[in-house]
């Protein structure tokens, strides 16, 4: 029988000497200068702006390609879907910006701002969906949902832009 003897230490608990290295401030600055693209941050408002742009693009396509009788309702539905996509994102970013400018900012305070911002974002999305569904029963759901989902995909584009 070929059984391994049990080890006192787990294999994954052992750290090899060359597995990581703590960099000094000078080494980190040299690395930032050598690879500035790896350390660049992106302004999150560009994502919201791209969501607005994709909303306008899809609404224009709905206007151009829909029949004459349905032009306004398809265009309006696409605009509503985009609004449901980018308005909560803008509210989230405003909450984060307010936390950054706070006098008593701390890591815990910033984490609270992120969590409360996400709560605001989810709540605003639900309220907008329910509100428009109840108040505008003639909305066309296909252009609304297509535009909403396209605005959500703008977050993925941010990774490619960086």
mmCIF file with all atom_site columns, C-alpha atoms in Angstrom:
data_model
loop_
_atom_site.group_PDB
_atom_site.id
_atom_site.type_symbol
_atom_site.label_atom_id
_atom_site.label_alt_id
_atom_site.label_comp_id
_atom_site.label_asym_id
_atom_site.label_entity_id
_atom_site.label_seq_id
_atom_site.pdbx_PDB_ins_code
_atom_site.Cartn_x
_atom_site.Cartn_y
_atom_site.Cartn_z
_atom_site.occupancy
_atom_site.B_iso_or_equiv
_atom_site.pdbx_formal_charge
_atom_site.auth_seq_id
_atom_site.auth_comp_id
_atom_site.auth_asym_id
_atom_site.auth_atom_id
_atom_site.pdbx_PDB_model_num
ATOM 1   C CA . UNK A 1 1   ? 0.000   0.000  0.000   1.00 0.00 ? 1   UNK A CA 1
ATOM 2   C CA . UNK A 1 2   ? 1.292   3.373  -0.960  1.00 0.00 ? 2   UNK A CA 1
ATOM 3   C CA . UNK A 1 3   ? -0.041  5.775  1.699   1.00 0.00 ? 3   UNK A CA 1
ATOM 4   C CA . UNK A 1 4   ? 1.478   9.073  2.593   1.00 0.00 ? 4   UNK A CA 1
ATOM 5   C CA . UNK A 1 5   ? 2.311   9.754  6.152   1.00 0.00 ? 5   UNK A CA 1
ATOM 6   C CA . UNK A 1 6   ? 0.219   12.549 7.696   1.00 0.00 ? 6   UNK A CA 1
ATOM 7   C CA . UNK A 1 7   ? 2.119   15.784 8.015   1.00 0.00 ? 7   UNK A CA 1
ATOM 8   C CA . UNK A 1 8   ? 2.202   17.860 11.165  1.00 0.00 ? 8   UNK A CA 1
ATOM 9   C CA . UNK A 1 9   ? 1.985   21.010 9.047   1.00 0.00 ? 9   UNK A CA 1
ATOM 10  C CA . UNK A 1 10  ? -0.259  21.487 6.104   1.00 0.00 ? 10  UNK A CA 1
ATOM 11  C CA . UNK A 1 11  ? 1.533   21.990 2.819   1.00 0.00 ? 11  UNK A CA 1
ATOM 12  C CA . UNK A 1 12  ? -0.280  25.234 2.059   1.00 0.00 ? 12  UNK A CA 1
ATOM 13  C CA . UNK A 1 13  ? 0.720   26.762 5.391   1.00 0.00 ? 13  UNK A CA 1
ATOM 14  C CA . UNK A 1 14  ? 4.348   26.748 4.401   1.00 0.00 ? 14  UNK A CA 1
ATOM 15  C CA . UNK A 1 15  ? 5.484   29.902 2.692   1.00 0.00 ? 15  UNK A CA 1
ATOM 16  C CA . UNK A 1 16  ? 8.329   29.777 0.256   1.00 0.00 ? 16  UNK A CA 1
ATOM 17  C CA . UNK A 1 17  ? 10.949  32.478 0.532   1.00 0.00 ? 17  UNK A CA 1
ATOM 18  C CA . UNK A 1 18  ? 10.456  33.767 -3.014  1.00 0.00 ? 18  UNK A CA 1
ATOM 19  C CA . UNK A 1 19  ? 6.632   33.668 -3.076  1.00 0.00 ? 19  UNK A CA 1
ATOM 20  C CA . UNK A 1 20  ? 6.275   37.365 -2.241  1.00 0.00 ? 20  UNK A CA 1
ATOM 21  C CA . UNK A 1 21  ? 8.432   40.346 -1.574  1.00 0.00 ? 21  UNK A CA 1
ATOM 22  C CA . UNK A 1 22  ? 7.632   43.482 0.337   1.00 0.00 ? 22  UNK A CA 1
ATOM 23  C CA . UNK A 1 23  ? 8.666   46.509 -1.685  1.00 0.00 ? 23  UNK A CA 1
ATOM 24  C CA . UNK A 1 24  ? 10.124  49.650 -0.243  1.00 0.00 ? 24  UNK A CA 1
ATOM 25  C CA . UNK A 1 25  ? 8.660   53.056 -1.061  1.00 0.00 ? 25  UNK A CA 1
ATOM 26  C CA . UNK A 1 26  ? 11.442  53.713 -3.577  1.00 0.00 ? 26  UNK A CA 1
ATOM 27  C CA . UNK A 1 27  ? 10.929  50.354 -5.280  1.00 0.00 ? 27  UNK A CA 1
ATOM 28  C CA . UNK A 1 28  ? 7.181   50.961 -5.450  1.00 0.00 ? 28  UNK A CA 1
ATOM 29  C CA . UNK A 1 29  ? 7.690   54.403 -6.994  1.00 0.00 ? 29  UNK A CA 1
ATOM 30  C CA . UNK A 1 30  ? 10.101  52.919 -9.543  1.00 0.00 ? 30  UNK A CA 1
ATOM 31  C CA . UNK A 1 31  ? 7.515   50.272 -10.402 1.00 0.00 ? 31  UNK A CA 1
ATOM 32  C CA . UNK A 1 32  ? 4.832   52.933 -10.828 1.00 0.00 ? 32  UNK A CA 1
ATOM 33  C CA . UNK A 1 33  ? 7.102   54.856 -13.191 1.00 0.00 ? 33  UNK A CA 1
ATOM 34  C CA . UNK A 1 34  ? 7.989   51.737 -15.177 1.00 0.00 ? 34  UNK A CA 1
ATOM 35  C CA . UNK A 1 35  ? 4.365   50.543 -15.547 1.00 0.00 ? 35  UNK A CA 1
ATOM 36  C CA . UNK A 1 36  ? 2.071   53.555 -15.058 1.00 0.00 ? 36  UNK A CA 1
ATOM 37  C CA . UNK A 1 37  ? -0.842  51.913 -16.854 1.00 0.00 ? 37  UNK A CA 1
ATOM 38  C CA . UNK A 1 38  ? -1.046  49.190 -14.194 1.00 0.00 ? 38  UNK A CA 1
ATOM 39  C CA . UNK A 1 39  ? -1.557  51.813 -11.485 1.00 0.00 ? 39  UNK A CA 1
ATOM 40  C CA . UNK A 1 40  ? -3.892  54.162 -13.311 1.00 0.00 ? 40  UNK A CA 1
ATOM 41  C CA . UNK A 1 41  ? -7.353  54.605 -11.874 1.00 0.00 ? 41  UNK A CA 1
ATOM 42  C CA . UNK A 1 42  ? -10.412 55.405 -13.917 1.00 0.00 ? 42  UNK A CA 1
ATOM 43  C CA . UNK A 1 43  ? -12.952 58.062 -13.134 1.00 0.00 ? 43  UNK A CA 1
ATOM 44  C CA . UNK A 1 44  ? -16.191 56.217 -12.382 1.00 0.00 ? 44  UNK A CA 1
ATOM 45  C CA . UNK A 1 45  ? -18.239 59.043 -13.861 1.00 0.00 ? 45  UNK A CA 1
ATOM 46  C CA . UNK A 1 46  ? -17.029 57.903 -17.291 1.00 0.00 ? 46  UNK A CA 1
ATOM 47  C CA . UNK A 1 47  ? -18.979 54.687 -16.742 1.00 0.00 ? 47  UNK A CA 1
ATOM 48  C CA . UNK A 1 48  ? -22.146 56.678 -16.020 1.00 0.00 ? 48  UNK A CA 1
ATOM 49  C CA . UNK A 1 49  ? -21.464 58.832 -19.077 1.00 0.00 ? 49  UNK A CA 1
ATOM 50  C CA . UNK A 1 50  ? -21.062 55.709 -21.204 1.00 0.00 ? 50  UNK A CA 1
ATOM 51  C CA . UNK A 1 51  ? -24.366 54.422 -19.801 1.00 0.00 ? 51  UNK A CA 1
ATOM 52  C CA . UNK A 1 52  ? -26.061 57.651 -20.882 1.00 0.00 ? 52  UNK A CA 1
ATOM 53  C CA . UNK A 1 53  ? -24.422 57.386 -24.313 1.00 0.00 ? 53  UNK A CA 1
ATOM 54  C CA . UNK A 1 54  ? -25.532 53.775 -24.843 1.00 0.00 ? 54  UNK A CA 1
ATOM 55  C CA . UNK A 1 55  ? -29.035 54.753 -23.727 1.00 0.00 ? 55  UNK A CA 1
ATOM 56  C CA . UNK A 1 56  ? -29.185 57.511 -26.311 1.00 0.00 ? 56  UNK A CA 1
ATOM 57  C CA . UNK A 1 57  ? -27.751 55.212 -28.974 1.00 0.00 ? 57  UNK A CA 1
ATOM 58  C CA . UNK A 1 58  ? -30.345 52.490 -28.361 1.00 0.00 ? 58  UNK A CA 1
ATOM 59  C CA . UNK A 1 59  ? -33.177 55.030 -28.120 1.00 0.00 ? 59  UNK A CA 1
ATOM 60  C CA . UNK A 1 60  ? -32.086 56.482 -31.468 1.00 0.00 ? 60  UNK A CA 1
ATOM 61  C CA . UNK A 1 61  ? -32.025 52.995 -32.997 1.00 0.00 ? 61  UNK A CA 1
ATOM 62  C CA . UNK A 1 62  ? -35.524 52.347 -31.636 1.00 0.00 ? 62  UNK A CA 1
ATOM 63  C CA . UNK A 1 63  ? -36.709 55.617 -33.158 1.00 0.00 ? 63  UNK A CA 1
ATOM 64  C CA . UNK A 1 64  ? -35.155 54.903 -36.533 1.00 0.00 ? 64  UNK A CA 1
ATOM 65  C CA . UNK A 1 65  ? -36.116 51.241 -36.883 1.00 0.00 ? 65  UNK A CA 1
ATOM 66  C CA . UNK A 1 66  ? -39.585 51.137 -35.321 1.00 0.00 ? 66  UNK A CA 1
ATOM 67  C CA . UNK A 1 67  ? -42.792 51.586 -37.259 1.00 0.00 ? 67  UNK A CA 1
ATOM 68  C CA . UNK A 1 68  ? -44.360 55.025 -37.479 1.00 0.00 ? 68  UNK A CA 1
ATOM 69  C CA . UNK A 1 69  ? -47.155 54.169 -35.041 1.00 0.00 ? 69  UNK A CA 1
ATOM 70  C CA . UNK A 1 70  ? -44.765 52.802 -32.388 1.00 0.00 ? 70  UNK A CA 1
ATOM 71  C CA . UNK A 1 71  ? -41.849 55.248 -32.705 1.00 0.00 ? 71  UNK A CA 1
ATOM 72  C CA . UNK A 1 72  ? -42.606 57.246 -29.584 1.00 0.00 ? 72  UNK A CA 1
ATOM 73  C CA . UNK A 1 73  ? -43.443 54.325 -27.294 1.00 0.00 ? 73  UNK A CA 1
ATOM 74  C CA . UNK A 1 74  ? -40.363 52.286 -28.290 1.00 0.00 ? 74  UNK A CA 1
ATOM 75  C CA . UNK A 1 75  ? -38.072 55.282 -27.956 1.00 0.00 ? 75  UNK A CA 1
ATOM 76  C CA . UNK A 1 76  ? -39.611 56.246 -24.626 1.00 0.00 ? 76  UNK A CA 1
ATOM 77  C CA . UNK A 1 77  ? -39.300 52.651 -23.364 1.00 0.00 ? 77  UNK A CA 1
ATOM 78  C CA . UNK A 1 78  ? -35.616 52.561 -24.310 1.00 0.00 ? 78  UNK A CA 1
ATOM 79  C CA . UNK A 1 79  ? -35.021 55.884 -22.544 1.00 0.00 ? 79  UNK A CA 1
ATOM 80  C CA . UNK A 1 80  ? -36.773 54.597 -19.421 1.00 0.00 ? 80  UNK A CA 1
ATOM 81  C CA . UNK A 1 81  ? -34.644 51.434 -19.449 1.00 0.00 ? 81  UNK A CA 1
ATOM 82  C CA . UNK A 1 82  ? -31.504 53.528 -19.685 1.00 0.00 ? 82  UNK A CA 1
ATOM 83  C CA . UNK A 1 83  ? -32.701 55.816 -16.898 1.00 0.00 ? 83  UNK A CA 1
ATOM 84  C CA . UNK A 1 84  ? -33.271 52.802 -14.657 1.00 0.00 ? 84  UNK A CA 1
ATOM 85  C CA . UNK A 1 85  ? -29.719 51.751 -15.494 1.00 0.00 ? 85  UNK A CA 1
ATOM 86  C CA . UNK A 1 86  ? -27.746 54.953 -15.034 1.00 0.00 ? 86  UNK A CA 1
ATOM 87  C CA . UNK A 1 87  ? -29.681 56.915 -12.373 1.00 0.00 ? 87  UNK A CA 1
ATOM 88  C CA . UNK A 1 88  ? -28.956 54.425 -9.556  1.00 0.00 ? 88  UNK A CA 1
ATOM 89  C CA . UNK A 1 89  ? -25.302 54.332 -10.644 1.00 0.00 ? 89  UNK A CA 1
ATOM 90  C CA . UNK A 1 90  ? -25.124 58.105 -10.413 1.00 0.00 ? 90  UNK A CA 1
ATOM 91  C CA . UNK A 1 91  ? -26.735 58.004 -6.949  1.00 0.00 ? 91  UNK A CA 1
ATOM 92  C CA . UNK A 1 92  ? -24.161 55.448 -5.828  1.00 0.00 ? 92  UNK A CA 1
ATOM 93  C CA . UNK A 1 93  ? -21.299 57.587 -7.090  1.00 0.00 ? 93  UNK A CA 1
ATOM 94  C CA . UNK A 1 94  ? -22.686 60.680 -5.386  1.00 0.00 ? 94  UNK A CA 1
ATOM 95  C CA . UNK A 1 95  ? -22.776 58.715 -2.104  1.00 0.00 ? 95  UNK A CA 1
ATOM 96  C CA . UNK A 1 96  ? -19.151 57.639 -2.582  1.00 0.00 ? 96  UNK A CA 1
ATOM 97  C CA . UNK A 1 97  ? -18.071 61.196 -3.462  1.00 0.00 ? 97  UNK A CA 1
ATOM 98  C CA . UNK A 1 98  ? -19.778 62.493 -0.321  1.00 0.00 ? 98  UNK A CA 1
ATOM 99  C CA . UNK A 1 99  ? -17.893 59.912 1.756   1.00 0.00 ? 99  UNK A CA 1
ATOM 100 C CA . UNK A 1 100 ? -14.569 60.921 0.180   1.00 0.00 ? 100 UNK A CA 1
ATOM 101 C CA . UNK A 1 101 ? -15.158 64.563 1.068   1.00 0.00 ? 101 UNK A CA 1
ATOM 102 C CA . UNK A 1 102 ? -16.240 63.776 4.628   1.00 0.00 ? 102 UNK A CA 1
ATOM 103 C CA . UNK A 1 103 ? -14.082 65.287 7.360   1.00 0.00 ? 103 UNK A CA 1
ATOM 104 C CA . UNK A 1 104 ? -14.155 62.180 9.507   1.00 0.00 ? 104 UNK A CA 1
ATOM 105 C CA . UNK A 1 105 ? -13.353 59.683 6.788   1.00 0.00 ? 105 UNK A CA 1
ATOM 106 C CA . UNK A 1 106 ? -11.928 56.353 7.851   1.00 0.00 ? 106 UNK A CA 1
ATOM 107 C CA . UNK A 1 107 ? -11.763 52.930 6.242   1.00 0.00 ? 107 UNK A CA 1
ATOM 108 C CA . UNK A 1 108 ? -14.828 51.851 8.231   1.00 0.00 ? 108 UNK A CA 1
ATOM 109 C CA . UNK A 1 109 ? -16.680 55.002 7.234   1.00 0.00 ? 109 UNK A CA 1
ATOM 110 C CA . UNK A 1 110 ? -15.834 54.463 3.597   1.00 0.00 ? 110 UNK A CA 1
ATOM 111 C CA . UNK A 1 111 ? -16.998 50.835 3.799   1.00 0.00 ? 111 UNK A CA 1
ATOM 112 C CA . UNK A 1 112 ? -20.253 52.077 5.310   1.00 0.00 ? 112 UNK A CA 1
ATOM 113 C CA . UNK A 1 113 ? -20.614 54.503 2.406   1.00 0.00 ? 113 UNK A CA 1
ATOM 114 C CA . UNK A 1 114 ? -20.079 51.707 -0.124  1.00 0.00 ? 114 UNK A CA 1
ATOM 115 C CA . UNK A 1 115 ? -22.634 49.446 1.547   1.00 0.00 ? 115 UNK A CA 1
ATOM 116 C CA . UNK A 1 116 ? -25.196 52.222 1.954   1.00 0.00 ? 116 UNK A CA 1
ATOM 117 C CA . UNK A 1 117 ? -24.528 53.347 -1.626  1.00 0.00 ? 117 UNK A CA 1
ATOM 118 C CA . UNK A 1 118 ? -25.213 49.837 -2.900  1.00 0.00 ? 118 UNK A CA 1
ATOM 119 C CA . UNK A 1 119 ? -28.405 49.738 -0.834  1.00 0.00 ? 119 UNK A CA 1
ATOM 120 C CA . UNK A 1 120 ? -29.496 53.060 -2.345  1.00 0.00 ? 120 UNK A CA 1
ATOM 121 C CA . UNK A 1 121 ? -28.662 51.741 -5.806  1.00 0.00 ? 121 UNK A CA 1
ATOM 122 C CA . UNK A 1 122 ? -30.676 48.542 -5.379  1.00 0.00 ? 122 UNK A CA 1
ATOM 123 C CA . UNK A 1 123 ? -33.605 50.362 -3.773  1.00 0.00 ? 123 UNK A CA 1
ATOM 124 C CA . UNK A 1 124 ? -33.669 53.015 -6.509  1.00 0.00 ? 124 UNK A CA 1
ATOM 125 C CA . UNK A 1 125 ? -33.612 50.337 -9.210  1.00 0.00 ? 125 UNK A CA 1
ATOM 126 C CA . UNK A 1 126 ? -36.531 48.456 -7.647  1.00 0.00 ? 126 UNK A CA 1
ATOM 127 C CA . UNK A 1 127 ? -38.540 51.641 -7.080  1.00 0.00 ? 127 UNK A CA 1
ATOM 128 C CA . UNK A 1 128 ? -37.953 52.808 -10.661 1.00 0.00 ? 128 UNK A CA 1
ATOM 129 C CA . UNK A 1 129 ? -38.946 49.460 -12.153 1.00 0.00 ? 129 UNK A CA 1
ATOM 130 C CA . UNK A 1 130 ? -42.116 49.225 -10.055 1.00 0.00 ? 130 UNK A CA 1
ATOM 131 C CA . UNK A 1 131 ? -42.963 52.898 -10.496 1.00 0.00 ? 131 UNK A CA 1
ATOM 132 C CA . UNK A 1 132 ? -42.681 52.867 -14.268 1.00 0.00 ? 132 UNK A CA 1
ATOM 133 C CA . UNK A 1 133 ? -44.504 49.515 -14.514 1.00 0.00 ? 133 UNK A CA 1
ATOM 134 C CA . UNK A 1 134 ? -47.448 50.867 -12.521 1.00 0.00 ? 134 UNK A CA 1
ATOM 135 C CA . UNK A 1 135 ? -47.574 54.401 -13.919 1.00 0.00 ? 135 UNK A CA 1
ATOM 136 C CA . UNK A 1 136 ? -46.746 53.628 -17.558 1.00 0.00 ? 136 UNK A CA 1
ATOM 137 C CA . UNK A 1 137 ? -48.551 50.384 -18.478 1.00 0.00 ? 137 UNK A CA 1
ATOM 138 C CA . UNK A 1 138 ? -48.033 51.003 -22.218 1.00 0.00 ? 138 UNK A CA 1
ATOM 139 C CA . UNK A 1 139 ? -44.240 50.614 -21.989 1.00 0.00 ? 139 UNK A CA 1
ATOM 140 C CA . UNK A 1 140 ? -42.653 48.083 -24.301 1.00 0.00 ? 140 UNK A CA 1
ATOM 141 C CA . UNK A 1 141 ? -40.587 45.776 -22.120 1.00 0.00 ? 141 UNK A CA 1
ATOM 142 C CA . UNK A 1 142 ? -38.194 44.475 -24.771 1.00 0.00 ? 142 UNK A CA 1
ATOM 143 C CA . UNK A 1 143 ? -36.526 47.846 -25.552 1.00 0.00 ? 143 UNK A CA 1
ATOM 144 C CA . UNK A 1 144 ? -36.668 48.771 -21.862 1.00 0.00 ? 144 UNK A CA 1
ATOM 145 C CA . UNK A 1 145 ? -34.891 45.619 -20.725 1.00 0.00 ? 145 UNK A CA 1
ATOM 146 C CA . UNK A 1 146 ? -32.427 45.611 -23.623 1.00 0.00 ? 146 UNK A CA 1
ATOM 147 C CA . UNK A 1 147 ? -31.380 49.159 -22.803 1.00 0.00 ? 147 UNK A CA 1
ATOM 148 C CA . UNK A 1 148 ? -31.236 48.419 -19.069 1.00 0.00 ? 148 UNK A CA 1
ATOM 149 C CA . UNK A 1 149 ? -29.012 45.377 -19.631 1.00 0.00 ? 149 UNK A CA 1
ATOM 150 C CA . UNK A 1 150 ? -26.801 47.330 -22.054 1.00 0.00 ? 150 UNK A CA 1
ATOM 151 C CA . UNK A 1 151 ? -26.237 49.986 -19.379 1.00 0.00 ? 151 UNK A CA 1
ATOM 152 C CA . UNK A 1 152 ? -25.205 47.253 -16.956 1.00 0.00 ? 152 UNK A CA 1
ATOM 153 C CA . UNK A 1 153 ? -22.645 45.964 -19.449 1.00 0.00 ? 153 UNK A CA 1
ATOM 154 C CA . UNK A 1 154 ? -20.891 49.326 -19.377 1.00 0.00 ? 154 UNK A CA 1
ATOM 155 C CA . UNK A 1 155 ? -19.232 48.193 -16.142 1.00 0.00 ? 155 UNK A CA 1
ATOM 156 C CA . UNK A 1 156 ? -17.461 45.477 -18.121 1.00 0.00 ? 156 UNK A CA 1
ATOM 157 C CA . UNK A 1 157 ? -16.259 48.040 -20.631 1.00 0.00 ? 157 UNK A CA 1
ATOM 158 C CA . UNK A 1 158 ? -14.489 49.886 -17.825 1.00 0.00 ? 158 UNK A CA 1
ATOM 159 C CA . UNK A 1 159 ? -12.133 46.926 -17.418 1.00 0.00 ? 159 UNK A CA 1
ATOM 160 C CA . UNK A 1 160 ? -11.190 47.074 -21.073 1.00 0.00 ? 160 UNK A CA 1
ATOM 161 C CA . UNK A 1 161 ? -10.684 50.854 -20.990 1.00 0.00 ? 161 UNK A CA 1
ATOM 162 C CA . UNK A 1 162 ? -8.257  50.547 -18.101 1.00 0.00 ? 162 UNK A CA 1
#
